[in-house]
């Protein structure tokens, strides 16, 4: 589901919990099951957000619109299909996430 408009490419940083937040670098694409308020500092470093769960009123969707980055939510399998280091394209206009290069 497209949740915040824009199209961007970047490197995947998978966040499965708070312990993974330091692994998100400026310009990465944060990929998580869902997001929580604890994730906001990492979300602000990311160029886009992709989540397995959620809709247009989810935490990830609202924060991504506030900070002006593309977001796709409700993918169901992003954290299982994608791996750290993959380069992907996030299309927040159409809701598509495309693998550009595997790590």
PDB file of N, CA and C in Angstrom:
ATOM      1  N   UNK A   1       0.843  -1.182   0.000  1.00  0.00           N
ATOM      2  CA  UNK A   1       0.000   0.000   0.000  1.00  0.00           C
ATOM      3  C   UNK A   1       0.888   1.245   0.000  1.00  0.00           C
ATOM      4  N   UNK A   2       0.686   2.150  -0.950  1.00  0.00           N
ATOM      5  CA  UNK A   2       1.454   3.404  -0.913  1.00  0.00           C
ATOM      6  C   UNK A   2       0.994   4.242   0.279  1.00  0.00           C
ATOM      7  N   UNK A   3       1.954   4.756   1.066  1.00  0.00           N
ATOM      8  CA  UNK A   3       1.601   5.493   2.276  1.00  0.00           C
ATOM      9  C   UNK A   3       2.176   6.903   2.309  1.00  0.00           C
ATOM     10  N   UNK A   4       3.251   7.136   1.548  1.00  0.00           N
ATOM     11  CA  UNK A   4       3.849   8.466   1.446  1.00  0.00           C
ATOM     12  C   UNK A   4       4.510   8.554   0.076  1.00  0.00           C
ATOM     13  N   UNK A   5       4.176   9.596  -0.664  1.00  0.00           N
ATOM     14  CA  UNK A   5       4.582   9.718  -2.059  1.00  0.00           C
ATOM     15  C   UNK A   5       6.077   9.926  -2.238  1.00  0.00           C
ATOM     16  N   UNK A   6       6.563   9.493  -3.401  1.00  0.00           N
ATOM     17  CA  UNK A   6       7.952   9.667  -3.783  1.00  0.00           C
ATOM     18  C   UNK A   6       8.538   8.361  -4.274  1.00  0.00           C
ATOM     19  N   UNK A   7       9.638   8.473  -5.001  1.00  0.00           N
ATOM     20  CA  UNK A   7      10.348   7.295  -5.517  1.00  0.00           C
ATOM     21  C   UNK A   7      11.820   7.480  -5.191  1.00  0.00           C
ATOM     22  N   UNK A   8      12.419   6.454  -4.603  1.00  0.00           N
ATOM     23  CA  UNK A   8      13.831   6.549  -4.225  1.00  0.00           C
ATOM     24  C   UNK A   8      14.466   5.171  -4.241  1.00  0.00           C
ATOM     25  N   UNK A   9      15.767   5.145  -4.488  1.00  0.00           N
ATOM     26  CA  UNK A   9      16.537   3.911  -4.392  1.00  0.00           C
ATOM     27  C   UNK A   9      17.506   4.024  -3.234  1.00  0.00           C
ATOM     28  N   UNK A  10      17.801   2.893  -2.613  1.00  0.00           N
ATOM     29  CA  UNK A  10      18.750   2.892  -1.511  1.00  0.00           C
ATOM     30  C   UNK A  10      19.019   1.495  -1.012  1.00  0.00           C
ATOM     31  N   UNK A  11      19.911   1.431  -0.031  1.00  0.00           N
ATOM     32  CA  UNK A  11      20.330   0.165   0.549  1.00  0.00           C
ATOM     33  C   UNK A  11      19.408  -0.220   1.703  1.00  0.00           C
ATOM     34  N   UNK A  12      19.040  -1.485   1.768  1.00  0.00           N
ATOM     35  CA  UNK A  12      18.145  -2.008   2.800  1.00  0.00           C
ATOM     36  C   UNK A  12      18.862  -2.116   4.145  1.00  0.00           C
ATOM     37  N   UNK A  13      18.166  -1.658   5.182  1.00  0.00           N
ATOM     38  CA  UNK A  13      18.586  -1.877   6.574  1.00  0.00           C
ATOM     39  C   UNK A  13      17.382  -2.472   7.304  1.00  0.00           C
ATOM     40  N   UNK A  14      17.438  -3.757   7.600  1.00  0.00           N
ATOM     41  CA  UNK A  14      16.321  -4.429   8.247  1.00  0.00           C
ATOM     42  C   UNK A  14      16.381  -4.195   9.757  1.00  0.00           C
ATOM     43  N   UNK A  15      15.244  -3.787  10.317  1.00  0.00           N
ATOM     44  CA  UNK A  15      15.133  -3.530  11.751  1.00  0.00           C
ATOM     45  C   UNK A  15      14.093  -4.494  12.319  1.00  0.00           C
ATOM     46  N   UNK A  16      14.575  -5.441  13.118  1.00  0.00           N
ATOM     47  CA  UNK A  16      13.667  -6.402  13.753  1.00  0.00           C
ATOM     48  C   UNK A  16      13.359  -6.023  15.187  1.00  0.00           C
ATOM     49  N   UNK A  17      14.092  -5.045  15.716  1.00  0.00           N
ATOM     50  CA  UNK A  17      13.876  -4.586  17.075  1.00  0.00           C
ATOM     51  C   UNK A  17      14.782  -3.407  17.368  1.00  0.00           C
ATOM     52  N   UNK A  18      14.655  -2.853  18.564  1.00  0.00           N
ATOM     53  CA  UNK A  18      15.417  -1.670  18.961  1.00  0.00           C
ATOM     54  C   UNK A  18      16.923  -1.907  18.829  1.00  0.00           C
ATOM     55  N   UNK A  19      17.372  -3.141  19.055  1.00  0.00           N
ATOM     56  CA  UNK A  19      18.801  -3.453  18.968  1.00  0.00           C
ATOM     57  C   UNK A  19      19.366  -3.241  17.556  1.00  0.00           C
ATOM     58  N   UNK A  20      18.518  -3.254  16.536  1.00  0.00           N
ATOM     59  CA  UNK A  20      18.965  -3.077  15.149  1.00  0.00           C
ATOM     60  C   UNK A  20      19.012  -1.613  14.712  1.00  0.00           C
ATOM     61  N   UNK A  21      18.466  -0.706  15.508  1.00  0.00           N
ATOM     62  CA  UNK A  21      18.391   0.703  15.117  1.00  0.00           C
ATOM     63  C   UNK A  21      19.752   1.335  14.807  1.00  0.00           C
ATOM     64  N   UNK A  22      20.823   1.008  15.551  1.00  0.00           N
ATOM     65  CA  UNK A  22      22.126   1.608  15.213  1.00  0.00           C
ATOM     66  C   UNK A  22      22.657   1.190  13.838  1.00  0.00           C
ATOM     67  N   UNK A  23      22.090   0.145  13.241  1.00  0.00           N
ATOM     68  CA  UNK A  23      22.533  -0.319  11.925  1.00  0.00           C
ATOM     69  C   UNK A  23      21.968   0.514  10.777  1.00  0.00           C
ATOM     70  N   UNK A  24      21.022   1.415  11.070  1.00  0.00           N
ATOM     71  CA  UNK A  24      20.433   2.259  10.026  1.00  0.00           C
ATOM     72  C   UNK A  24      21.317   3.486   9.836  1.00  0.00           C
ATOM     73  N   UNK A  25      21.847   3.623   8.614  1.00  0.00           N
ATOM     74  CA  UNK A  25      22.701   4.760   8.272  1.00  0.00           C
ATOM     75  C   UNK A  25      21.920   5.770   7.443  1.00  0.00           C
ATOM     76  N   UNK A  26      22.420   7.002   7.424  1.00  0.00           N
ATOM     77  CA  UNK A  26      21.789   8.048   6.623  1.00  0.00           C
ATOM     78  C   UNK A  26      21.699   7.577   5.170  1.00  0.00           C
ATOM     79  N   UNK A  27      20.486   7.663   4.604  1.00  0.00           N
ATOM     80  CA  UNK A  27      20.275   7.274   3.210  1.00  0.00           C
ATOM     81  C   UNK A  27      19.788   5.849   3.012  1.00  0.00           C
ATOM     82  N   UNK A  28      19.801   5.034   4.071  1.00  0.00           N
ATOM     83  CA  UNK A  28      19.305   3.657   3.954  1.00  0.00           C
ATOM     84  C   UNK A  28      17.788   3.641   3.807  1.00  0.00           C
ATOM     85  N   UNK A  29      17.271   2.484   3.441  1.00  0.00           N
ATOM     86  CA  UNK A  29      15.826   2.263   3.438  1.00  0.00           C
ATOM     87  C   UNK A  29      15.524   1.345   4.613  1.00  0.00           C
ATOM     88  N   UNK A  30      14.783   1.867   5.578  1.00  0.00           N
ATOM     89  CA  UNK A  30      14.439   1.119   6.778  1.00  0.00           C
ATOM     90  C   UNK A  30      13.327   0.130   6.432  1.00  0.00           C
ATOM     91  N   UNK A  31      13.576  -1.143   6.691  1.00  0.00           N
ATOM     92  CA  UNK A  31      12.601  -2.205   6.431  1.00  0.00           C
ATOM     93  C   UNK A  31      12.309  -2.894   7.765  1.00  0.00           C
ATOM     94  N   UNK A  32      11.031  -2.929   8.148  1.00  0.00           N
ATOM     95  CA  UNK A  32      10.645  -3.484   9.446  1.00  0.00           C
ATOM     96  C   UNK A  32       9.271  -4.133   9.353  1.00  0.00           C
ATOM     97  N   UNK A  33       8.958  -4.974  10.338  1.00  0.00           N
ATOM     98  CA  UNK A  33       7.613  -5.544  10.411  1.00  0.00           C
ATOM     99  C   UNK A  33       6.624  -4.403  10.609  1.00  0.00           C
ATOM    100  N   UNK A  34       6.935  -3.527  11.554  1.00  0.00           N
ATOM    101  CA  UNK A  34       6.154  -2.326  11.840  1.00  0.00           C
ATOM    102  C   UNK A  34       7.105  -1.346  12.502  1.00  0.00           C
ATOM    103  N   UNK A  35       6.663  -0.114  12.755  1.00  0.00           N
ATOM    104  CA  UNK A  35       7.525   0.842  13.455  1.00  0.00           C
ATOM    105  C   UNK A  35       6.849   1.301  14.739  1.00  0.00           C
ATOM    106  N   UNK A  36       7.671   1.811  15.638  1.00  0.00           N
ATOM    107  CA  UNK A  36       7.233   2.294  16.949  1.00  0.00           C
ATOM    108  C   UNK A  36       7.895   3.636  17.207  1.00  0.00           C
ATOM    109  N   UNK A  37       7.418   4.404  18.180  1.00  0.00           N
ATOM    110  CA  UNK A  37       8.053   5.691  18.491  1.00  0.00           C
ATOM    111  C   UNK A  37       9.560   5.592  18.746  1.00  0.00           C
ATOM    112  N   UNK A  38      10.034   4.476  19.306  1.00  0.00           N
ATOM    113  CA  UNK A  38      11.474   4.293  19.532  1.00  0.00           C
ATOM    114  C   UNK A  38      12.276   4.329  18.228  1.00  0.00           C
ATOM    115  N   UNK A  39      11.627   4.047  17.112  1.00  0.00           N
ATOM    116  CA  UNK A  39      12.302   3.970  15.815  1.00  0.00           C
ATOM    117  C   UNK A  39      12.512   5.339  15.165  1.00  0.00           C
ATOM    118  N   UNK A  40      11.877   6.386  15.666  1.00  0.00           N
ATOM    119  CA  UNK A  40      11.872   7.690  14.986  1.00  0.00           C
ATOM    120  C   UNK A  40      13.270   8.220  14.669  1.00  0.00           C
ATOM    121  N   UNK A  41      14.254   8.168  15.576  1.00  0.00           N
ATOM    122  CA  UNK A  41      15.584   8.671  15.190  1.00  0.00           C
ATOM    123  C   UNK A  41      16.164   7.950  13.970  1.00  0.00           C
ATOM    124  N   UNK A  42      15.966   6.636  13.878  1.00  0.00           N
ATOM    125  CA  UNK A  42      16.442   5.883  12.714  1.00  0.00           C
ATOM    126  C   UNK A  42      15.610   6.219  11.478  1.00  0.00           C
ATOM    127  N   UNK A  43      14.314   6.418  11.664  1.00  0.00           N
ATOM    128  CA  UNK A  43      13.438   6.769  10.546  1.00  0.00           C
ATOM    129  C   UNK A  43      13.858   8.111   9.947  1.00  0.00           C
ATOM    130  N   UNK A  44      14.323   9.028  10.782  1.00  0.00           N
ATOM    131  CA  UNK A  44      14.746  10.340  10.304  1.00  0.00           C
ATOM    132  C   UNK A  44      16.042  10.259   9.499  1.00  0.00           C
ATOM    133  N   UNK A  45      16.841   9.211   9.697  1.00  0.00           N
ATOM    134  CA  UNK A  45      18.064   9.011   8.908  1.00  0.00           C
ATOM    135  C   UNK A  45      17.770   8.318   7.581  1.00  0.00           C
ATOM    136  N   UNK A  46      16.666   7.599   7.521  1.00  0.00           N
ATOM    137  CA  UNK A  46      16.333   6.791   6.342  1.00  0.00           C
ATOM    138  C   UNK A  46      15.809   7.658   5.195  1.00  0.00           C
ATOM    139  N   UNK A  47      16.000   7.155   3.968  1.00  0.00           N
ATOM    140  CA  UNK A  47      15.455   7.828   2.779  1.00  0.00           C
ATOM    141  C   UNK A  47      14.087   7.298   2.400  1.00  0.00           C
ATOM    142  N   UNK A  48      13.684   6.157   2.990  1.00  0.00           N
ATOM    143  CA  UNK A  48      12.367   5.570   2.738  1.00  0.00           C
ATOM    144  C   UNK A  48      12.108   4.514   3.807  1.00  0.00           C
ATOM    145  N   UNK A  49      10.828   4.121   3.913  1.00  0.00           N
ATOM    146  CA  UNK A  49      10.423   3.109   4.890  1.00  0.00           C
ATOM    147  C   UNK A  49       9.537   2.087   4.185  1.00  0.00           C
ATOM    148  N   UNK A  50       9.773   0.807   4.508  1.00  0.00           N
ATOM    149  CA  UNK A  50       8.953  -0.290   3.992  1.00  0.00           C
ATOM    150  C   UNK A  50       8.596  -1.171   5.188  1.00  0.00           C
ATOM    151  N   UNK A  51       7.307  -1.509   5.335  1.00  0.00           N
ATOM    152  CA  UNK A  51       6.896  -2.370   6.446  1.00  0.00           C
ATOM    153  C   UNK A  51       6.063  -3.550   5.961  1.00  0.00           C
ATOM    154  N   UNK A  52       6.091  -4.616   6.762  1.00  0.00           N
ATOM    155  CA  UNK A  52       5.272  -5.802   6.485  1.00  0.00           C
ATOM    156  C   UNK A  52       3.808  -5.534   6.817  1.00  0.00           C
ATOM    157  N   UNK A  53       3.593  -4.777   7.885  1.00  0.00           N
ATOM    158  CA  UNK A  53       2.242  -4.536   8.393  1.00  0.00           C
ATOM    159  C   UNK A  53       1.869  -3.067   8.228  1.00  0.00           C
ATOM    160  N   UNK A  54       0.593  -2.772   8.475  1.00  0.00           N
ATOM    161  CA  UNK A  54       0.152  -1.383   8.531  1.00  0.00           C
ATOM    162  C   UNK A  54      -0.630  -0.924   7.318  1.00  0.00           C
ATOM    163  N   UNK A  55      -1.200   0.257   7.480  1.00  0.00           N
ATOM    164  CA  UNK A  55      -1.979   0.903   6.427  1.00  0.00           C
ATOM    165  C   UNK A  55      -1.637   2.373   6.392  1.00  0.00           C
ATOM    166  N   UNK A  56      -2.465   3.155   5.718  1.00  0.00           N
ATOM    167  CA  UNK A  56      -2.160   4.580   5.526  1.00  0.00           C
ATOM    168  C   UNK A  56      -2.222   5.389   6.818  1.00  0.00           C
ATOM    169  N   UNK A  57      -2.789   4.827   7.890  1.00  0.00           N
ATOM    170  CA  UNK A  57      -2.809   5.540   9.172  1.00  0.00           C
ATOM    171  C   UNK A  57      -1.848   4.914  10.186  1.00  0.00           C
ATOM    172  N   UNK A  58      -0.966   4.035   9.730  1.00  0.00           N
ATOM    173  CA  UNK A  58       0.001   3.398  10.630  1.00  0.00           C
ATOM    174  C   UNK A  58       1.085   4.389  11.040  1.00  0.00           C
ATOM    175  N   UNK A  59       1.821   4.028  12.066  1.00  0.00           N
ATOM    176  CA  UNK A  59       2.915   4.874  12.562  1.00  0.00           C
ATOM    177  C   UNK A  59       3.917   5.179  11.443  1.00  0.00           C
ATOM    178  N   UNK A  60       4.342   4.156  10.704  1.00  0.00           N
ATOM    179  CA  UNK A  60       5.317   4.349   9.626  1.00  0.00           C
ATOM    180  C   UNK A  60       4.797   5.333   8.585  1.00  0.00           C
ATOM    181  N   UNK A  61       3.530   5.200   8.218  1.00  0.00           N
ATOM    182  CA  UNK A  61       2.934   6.072   7.203  1.00  0.00           C
ATOM    183  C   UNK A  61       2.886   7.528   7.678  1.00  0.00           C
ATOM    184  N   UNK A  62       2.448   7.735   8.901  1.00  0.00           N
ATOM    185  CA  UNK A  62       2.314   9.097   9.423  1.00  0.00           C
ATOM    186  C   UNK A  62       3.676   9.768   9.555  1.00  0.00           C
ATOM    187  N   UNK A  63       4.646   9.071  10.129  1.00  0.00           N
ATOM    188  CA  UNK A  63       5.975   9.667  10.318  1.00  0.00           C
ATOM    189  C   UNK A  63       6.645   9.928   8.969  1.00  0.00           C
ATOM    190  N   UNK A  64       6.523   9.004   8.027  1.00  0.00           N
ATOM    191  CA  UNK A  64       7.154   9.216   6.724  1.00  0.00           C
ATOM    192  C   UNK A  64       6.557  10.429   6.005  1.00  0.00           C
ATOM    193  N   UNK A  65       5.257  10.637   6.136  1.00  0.00           N
ATOM    194  CA  UNK A  65       4.648  11.835   5.535  1.00  0.00           C
ATOM    195  C   UNK A  65       5.136  13.093   6.238  1.00  0.00           C
ATOM    196  N   UNK A  66       5.274  13.035   7.568  1.00  0.00           N
ATOM    197  CA  UNK A  66       5.759  14.192   8.320  1.00  0.00           C
ATOM    198  C   UNK A  66       7.172  14.583   7.921  1.00  0.00           C
ATOM    199  N   UNK A  67       8.047  13.588   7.710  1.00  0.00           N
ATOM    200  CA  UNK A  67       9.433  13.913   7.371  1.00  0.00           C
ATOM    201  C   UNK A  67       9.685  13.948   5.861  1.00  0.00           C
ATOM    202  N   UNK A  68       8.659  13.624   5.077  1.00  0.00           N
ATOM    203  CA  UNK A  68       8.735  13.785   3.625  1.00  0.00           C
ATOM    204  C   UNK A  68       9.540  12.746   2.881  1.00  0.00           C
ATOM    205  N   UNK A  69       9.411  11.476   3.300  1.00  0.00           N
ATOM    206  CA  UNK A  69      10.101  10.401   2.590  1.00  0.00           C
ATOM    207  C   UNK A  69       9.090   9.366   2.096  1.00  0.00           C
ATOM    208  N   UNK A  70       9.410   8.649   1.008  1.00  0.00           N
ATOM    209  CA  UNK A  70       8.499   7.622   0.499  1.00  0.00           C
ATOM    210  C   UNK A  70       8.299   6.487   1.493  1.00  0.00           C
ATOM    211  N   UNK A  71       7.112   5.899   1.453  1.00  0.00           N
ATOM    212  CA  UNK A  71       6.792   4.801   2.357  1.00  0.00           C
ATOM    213  C   UNK A  71       5.802   3.855   1.692  1.00  0.00           C
ATOM    214  N   UNK A  72       6.083   2.553   1.836  1.00  0.00           N
ATOM    215  CA  UNK A  72       5.172   1.507   1.383  1.00  0.00           C
ATOM    216  C   UNK A  72       4.926   0.604   2.591  1.00  0.00           C
ATOM    217  N   UNK A  73       3.661   0.370   2.913  1.00  0.00           N
ATOM    218  CA  UNK A  73       3.298  -0.430   4.087  1.00  0.00           C
ATOM    219  C   UNK A  73       2.457  -1.644   3.670  1.00  0.00           C
ATOM    220  N   UNK A  74       2.358  -2.611   4.576  1.00  0.00           N
ATOM    221  CA  UNK A  74       1.500  -3.765   4.335  1.00  0.00           C
ATOM    222  C   UNK A  74       2.021  -4.727   3.291  1.00  0.00           C
ATOM    223  N   UNK A  75       3.341  -4.827   3.129  1.00  0.00           N
ATOM    224  CA  UNK A  75       3.893  -5.725   2.103  1.00  0.00           C
ATOM    225  C   UNK A  75       3.756  -7.200   2.476  1.00  0.00           C
ATOM    226  N   UNK A  76       3.571  -7.474   3.748  1.00  0.00           N
ATOM    227  CA  UNK A  76       3.449  -8.825   4.307  1.00  0.00           C
ATOM    228  C   UNK A  76       4.777  -9.589   4.365  1.00  0.00           C
ATOM    229  N   UNK A  77       5.692  -9.395   3.391  1.00  0.00           N
ATOM    230  CA  UNK A  77       6.896 -10.234   3.326  1.00  0.00           C
ATOM    231  C   UNK A  77       8.215  -9.472   3.172  1.00  0.00           C
ATOM    232  N   UNK A  78       8.235  -8.170   3.269  1.00  0.00           N
ATOM    233  CA  UNK A  78       9.472  -7.410   3.013  1.00  0.00           C
ATOM    234  C   UNK A  78      10.634  -7.859   3.890  1.00  0.00           C
ATOM    235  N   UNK A  79      10.388  -8.080   5.179  1.00  0.00           N
ATOM    236  CA  UNK A  79      11.487  -8.471   6.070  1.00  0.00           C
ATOM    237  C   UNK A  79      11.985  -9.886   5.800  1.00  0.00           C
ATOM    238  N   UNK A  80      11.184 -10.683   5.109  1.00  0.00           N
ATOM    239  CA  UNK A  80      11.595 -12.043   4.766  1.00  0.00           C
ATOM    240  C   UNK A  80      12.231 -12.101   3.374  1.00  0.00           C
ATOM    241  N   UNK A  81      11.742 -11.286   2.452  1.00  0.00           N
ATOM    242  CA  UNK A  81      12.202 -11.303   1.068  1.00  0.00           C
ATOM    243  C   UNK A  81      13.496 -10.505   0.885  1.00  0.00           C
ATOM    244  N   UNK A  82      13.589  -9.368   1.567  1.00  0.00           N
ATOM    245  CA  UNK A  82      14.745  -8.482   1.420  1.00  0.00           C
ATOM    246  C   UNK A  82      15.817  -8.831   2.442  1.00  0.00           C
ATOM    247  N   UNK A  83      17.052  -8.461   2.128  1.00  0.00           N
ATOM    248  CA  UNK A  83      18.173  -8.688   3.039  1.00  0.00           C
ATOM    249  C   UNK A  83      18.974  -7.405   3.172  1.00  0.00           C
ATOM    250  N   UNK A  84      19.666  -7.273   4.308  1.00  0.00           N
ATOM    251  CA  UNK A  84      20.540  -6.118   4.497  1.00  0.00           C
ATOM    252  C   UNK A  84      21.500  -5.997   3.323  1.00  0.00           C
ATOM    253  N   UNK A  85      21.661  -4.782   2.838  1.00  0.00           N
ATOM    254  CA  UNK A  85      22.591  -4.536   1.744  1.00  0.00           C
ATOM    255  C   UNK A  85      21.980  -4.580   0.358  1.00  0.00           C
ATOM    256  N   UNK A  86      20.802  -5.185   0.188  1.00  0.00           N
ATOM    257  CA  UNK A  86      20.140  -5.140  -1.112  1.00  0.00           C
ATOM    258  C   UNK A  86      19.904  -3.674  -1.480  1.00  0.00           C
ATOM    259  N   UNK A  87      19.992  -3.373  -2.761  1.00  0.00           N
ATOM    260  CA  UNK A  87      19.589  -2.046  -3.241  1.00  0.00           C
ATOM    261  C   UNK A  87      18.190  -2.208  -3.825  1.00  0.00           C
ATOM    262  N   UNK A  88      17.256  -1.402  -3.321  1.00  0.00           N
ATOM    263  CA  UNK A  88      15.869  -1.497  -3.779  1.00  0.00           C
ATOM    264  C   UNK A  88      15.353  -0.129  -4.201  1.00  0.00           C
ATOM    265  N   UNK A  89      14.262  -0.159  -4.957  1.00  0.00           N
ATOM    266  CA  UNK A  89      13.545   1.066  -5.294  1.00  0.00           C
ATOM    267  C   UNK A  89      12.197   1.019  -4.576  1.00  0.00           C
ATOM    268  N   UNK A  90      11.903   2.090  -3.858  1.00  0.00           N
ATOM    269  CA  UNK A  90      10.626   2.217  -3.159  1.00  0.00           C
ATOM    270  C   UNK A  90       9.802   3.250  -3.903  1.00  0.00           C
ATOM    271  N   UNK A  91       8.636   2.829  -4.390  1.00  0.00           N
ATOM    272  CA  UNK A  91       7.745   3.737  -5.104  1.00  0.00           C
ATOM    273  C   UNK A  91       6.526   3.986  -4.218  1.00  0.00           C
ATOM    274  N   UNK A  92       6.564   5.109  -3.526  1.00  0.00           N
ATOM    275  CA  UNK A  92       5.478   5.480  -2.635  1.00  0.00           C
ATOM    276  C   UNK A  92       4.255   5.993  -3.361  1.00  0.00           C
ATOM    277  N   UNK A  93       4.350   6.154  -4.675  1.00  0.00           N
ATOM    278  CA  UNK A  93       3.198   6.570  -5.482  1.00  0.00           C
ATOM    279  C   UNK A  93       2.337   5.362  -5.843  1.00  0.00           C
ATOM    280  N   UNK A  94       3.005   4.241  -6.217  1.00  0.00           N
ATOM    281  CA  UNK A  94       2.281   3.054  -6.664  1.00  0.00           C
ATOM    282  C   UNK A  94       2.207   1.963  -5.604  1.00  0.00           C
ATOM    283  N   UNK A  95       3.097   2.010  -4.609  1.00  0.00           N
ATOM    284  CA  UNK A  95       3.153   0.963  -3.601  1.00  0.00           C
ATOM    285  C   UNK A  95       4.071  -0.189  -3.984  1.00  0.00           C
ATOM    286  N   UNK A  96       4.877  -0.002  -4.999  1.00  0.00           N
ATOM    287  CA  UNK A  96       5.768  -1.058  -5.463  1.00  0.00           C
ATOM    288  C   UNK A  96       7.142  -0.960  -4.794  1.00  0.00           C
ATOM    289  N   UNK A  97       7.712  -2.122  -4.479  1.00  0.00           N
ATOM    290  CA  UNK A  97       9.092  -2.215  -3.984  1.00  0.00           C
ATOM    291  C   UNK A  97       9.808  -3.176  -4.925  1.00  0.00           C
ATOM    292  N   UNK A  98      10.916  -2.700  -5.517  1.00  0.00           N
ATOM    293  CA  UNK A  98      11.590  -3.471  -6.556  1.00  0.00           C
ATOM    294  C   UNK A  98      13.049  -3.683  -6.151  1.00  0.00           C
ATOM    295  N   UNK A  99      13.529  -4.923  -6.246  1.00  0.00           N
ATOM    296  CA  UNK A  99      14.945  -5.221  -5.976  1.00  0.00           C
ATOM    297  C   UNK A  99      15.744  -4.795  -7.194  1.00  0.00           C
ATOM    298  N   UNK A 100      16.738  -3.914  -6.978  1.00  0.00           N
ATOM    299  CA  UNK A 100      17.611  -3.449  -8.052  1.00  0.00           C
ATOM    300  C   UNK A 100      18.889  -4.296  -8.084  1.00  0.00           C
ATOM    301  N   UNK A 101      19.455  -4.552  -6.890  1.00  0.00           N
ATOM    302  CA  UNK A 101      20.705  -5.315  -6.816  1.00  0.00           C
ATOM    303  C   UNK A 101      20.753  -6.080  -5.501  1.00  0.00           C
ATOM    304  N   UNK A 102      21.052  -7.366  -5.589  1.00  0.00           N
ATOM    305  CA  UNK A 102      21.198  -8.177  -4.388  1.00  0.00           C
ATOM    306  C   UNK A 102      22.625  -8.013  -3.862  1.00  0.00           C
ATOM    307  N   UNK A 103      22.759  -8.076  -2.545  1.00  0.00           N
ATOM    308  CA  UNK A 103      24.084  -7.870  -1.908  1.00  0.00           C
ATOM    309  C   UNK A 103      24.996  -9.043  -2.171  1.00  0.00           C
TER     310      UNK A 103
END
